[in-house]
Amino acid sequence: MTAALLTLADSRLPAGGHAHSGGVEQAIAMGVLTDAGSLTTFLRRRLATSGAVAAGLAAAACGGGDLAALDAEADARTPSPALRAASRQQGRGLVRVGRRAWPSAAWDELPALPHHAIALGVAAAAGGLGPRDAAQAAAYLSVSGPATAAQRLLAMDPLTVAAITARLAPEVDDVATRAVADGLPAATDPLLDLLAEVHATRKDRIFAS
Amino acid sequence: MRTDVEIVARRGPGGRTVLPVLRATGQLAVRRTGATTVHLVATAFGPLGGDDATIRIVVEEGATLGVLSVAAAIALPARGATTPSVQRIEADVEGSLDLRLEPTVVAAGAHHRAELVAGLGPHGQLTVTDQVLLGRAGEEPGRWTGTTRIERGGRPLLHTTVGLGTGEPAWLPPVAPRAYVSTVHIAETVHIAEEEVGVATGQDAVRLPLPGGWVTTAWGAELHRVVRAAAALAPAAPVRVPA
Amino acid sequence: MPPDHNLDDYVDAPGAHRHGGPLRVGLGGPVGSGKTALAAALCRTLGEEFDLAVVTNDIYTTEDADFLRRNAVLPDDRIEAVQTGCCPHTAIRDDITANLDAVELLEARHPGLELVFVESGGDNLTASFSYGLIDVQIFVLDVAGGDKVPRKGGPGVTAADLLVVNKTDLAPMVGADLDVMRRDSAAVRGGKPTLLISLRDEPTAAAVADWVREQIRVRVPA
């Protein structure tokens, strides 16, 4: 690992992540997420599904995989149009800052609006990181953004939310390790699809997803 | 125990579907039950943990095949075994395949893995339904892991793994359903715009567009209600198929 | 990182990484000060002269956009709404990604675009736009917020390229001293302009529109 990983996983990296709640805004609206306990549950299922898939894709993209083929695999694992749009929007944001932060020819091989995980893998490679690092950043980002979104929306104690995220670290590591070892996971959570699609139709949403 | 089923459907004289290959060994038998349908018939209890079934289906261009089963499958834990039972379906579809097996009930302590890998040719069309119930009446839920991968011409259209039941990482309260239904429909033409079959949502049910088709997923406490919720989201006039 | 990596290649003056394109004008200020009303007025006044569009950063996505549709005679394809994830200041200053996406989308949709207003969500006195997002920024206060506000300063008041004090017609009603506001603004703004206006009395916002015209005129062509 190099310090580039810290930059890549930093919530302050201006790649647009702060406007995405990863389903948290809608989970709160539907009463699925109400407190610290249900936040932990929500983050766990997100990490185990979309987090694992993102970790696998990021690792493969970092490891020199065919980026267009990986982007198609990401689409196949993301049938929800709302989730696809959110992923590609964040991918575009990461490419914008990544190109300037870590110049590399690899950026030009990406499709126009890449899935976030694919862009993350390219960013990791461009920053001198390896597939395991890319997987770790993807897995971590799958919970860190949603955690702070819940903190903002529910006015939760930030220390509690920080503790929840920190205590998920072994699970984040485990997801990253398996993503590298087992190839491309396809774990999905239909609940996240439903939350994303209902959220996308709302006019009173604060988060983009 | 190993089970192997092999079915080949071919367009015969006058457009009839003929079945040049129709064989089964192990815990399943296969019977032709109609002009374009076969039924899978369980010949033993189970599947039990450790049982491994592979069903290979080839539907050649111009042929139509429906694969059904006569009764729900009840996945049971094997004594002392911790390995899951596995049912793997490999489908090569140049014609039209309708795969509608009866529900899988996963008994307490059992873990069943269902896998479908379907490769569609340019004219291939596919409808496949999974119906799952965790636990028999009054019983703790078992565990079900279902993977679906559908490709057309090598391009992946859908690849998902859903895990239900104790031990599955995304099966957590307050959303930990015992019943689950998912239907995928891919029409013959790949040129149908995804907007034509757009997103629809219900309570604990969602329909998502796929290239040339859609996938509906529903979940809840009781299977019959979940079946209805999924059916309610299926487009009234399914993706149009050129004559 | 390659050994010949030269930091200077990636450090640039505000906005220097983009060339040409429309003038981007940030509109910031506290809740209720009249940002959206000013945006609508400027669109009406300048809409015949310039090819223009607006990005809104409302808390609830469509409120400002709907207001603009009704009041600025702007078609839907010239209004983009951005979600800010509870943090309006983040979206205009710390992580401008979503706003850049919206501006670039408008630029791609309208290749002749000359002017884009980026209206922030209502925020506090410390909220200012990043010059990575906009070229010039207007901070909008209103008289009803109290005549002490300019004195309090904060980056919005002190650093904005133009400070607009709106709703001067309310000054007698709320006991605000416009001279105090004018004097305090001048004191904290180091010579940068301040305009006191009333959109109710003068709905074309002519003075602000003149300032915007001047920004377009003096802008160094790409």
XYZ file of C-alpha atoms in Angstrom, chain B residues 15 19 26-27 30 33 47 52 56 72 79 82 100 105 108 128 138 159 165 180 191 199 204 213 227 238:
26
model
C -42.238 -26.737 -37.262
C -36.660 -33.968 -28.555
C -29.949 -39.927 -10.503
C -32.762 -38.232 -8.603
C -37.761 -36.300 -17.358
C -45.879 -33.999 -21.301
C -32.213 -32.895 -2.752
C -25.379 -32.320 -7.099
C -28.295 -29.300 -19.571
C -42.033 -28.442 -5.157
C -27.150 -36.174 8.210
C -22.627 -29.371 5.914
C -40.761 -22.741 -14.785
C -38.566 -25.198 -0.233
C -34.280 -25.781 8.354
C -37.120 -18.340 -16.238
C -43.527 -23.774 11.486
C -25.443 -11.683 -13.563
C -31.546 -17.280 4.860
C -38.742 -14.941 -2.882
C -33.342 -4.250 -30.494
C -38.960 0.214 -14.173
C -41.284 -5.359 -1.739
C -36.570 -7.835 -21.652
C -45.930 -14.846 -6.486
C -44.722 -9.042 -22.578
